[in-house]
């Protein structure tokens, strides 16, 4: 197989699923925005459901998952893994 330099994109994240903690604001939100532009399917995690929805509205595509949860609370972890 010959390597096709023109079609190679090392930043293509199509068909990749990525969990982003803190996706409701700051660095987490900006990371989500960037990775969605690269084609990734995102699992957005954060404490504020309304702010996660704001992040979701800004993303490319609609195949992403939003999970409001607080990682410091053990009871929030089970739903996280079941849904993600």
Steps between C-alpha positions, in 0.01 A plus 500: 500500500633842402482780754287786363636820652216714360228298677688454829377720783666425836240717676195315364303366798207362304356186669688576823309542828656732757393573858549864601471589867425860589332553163258759637754785499857614460765268362258205492252690283770627264643150469154366414451766233837423342464121507150515352644691203745213451211253475503335843186375671508652847376398842466830686526484877447781747304601808267751333242347264400841361859601423565162340202564272655838406820318405303240303328770292838631386640165383530374146265203443234371736632155585632606839390387848450729802534360852455736794710357784736598779812284497557568868178311582521122478125469435540698177754255360269203431265690263805648329638161399162355413412788268841566348 
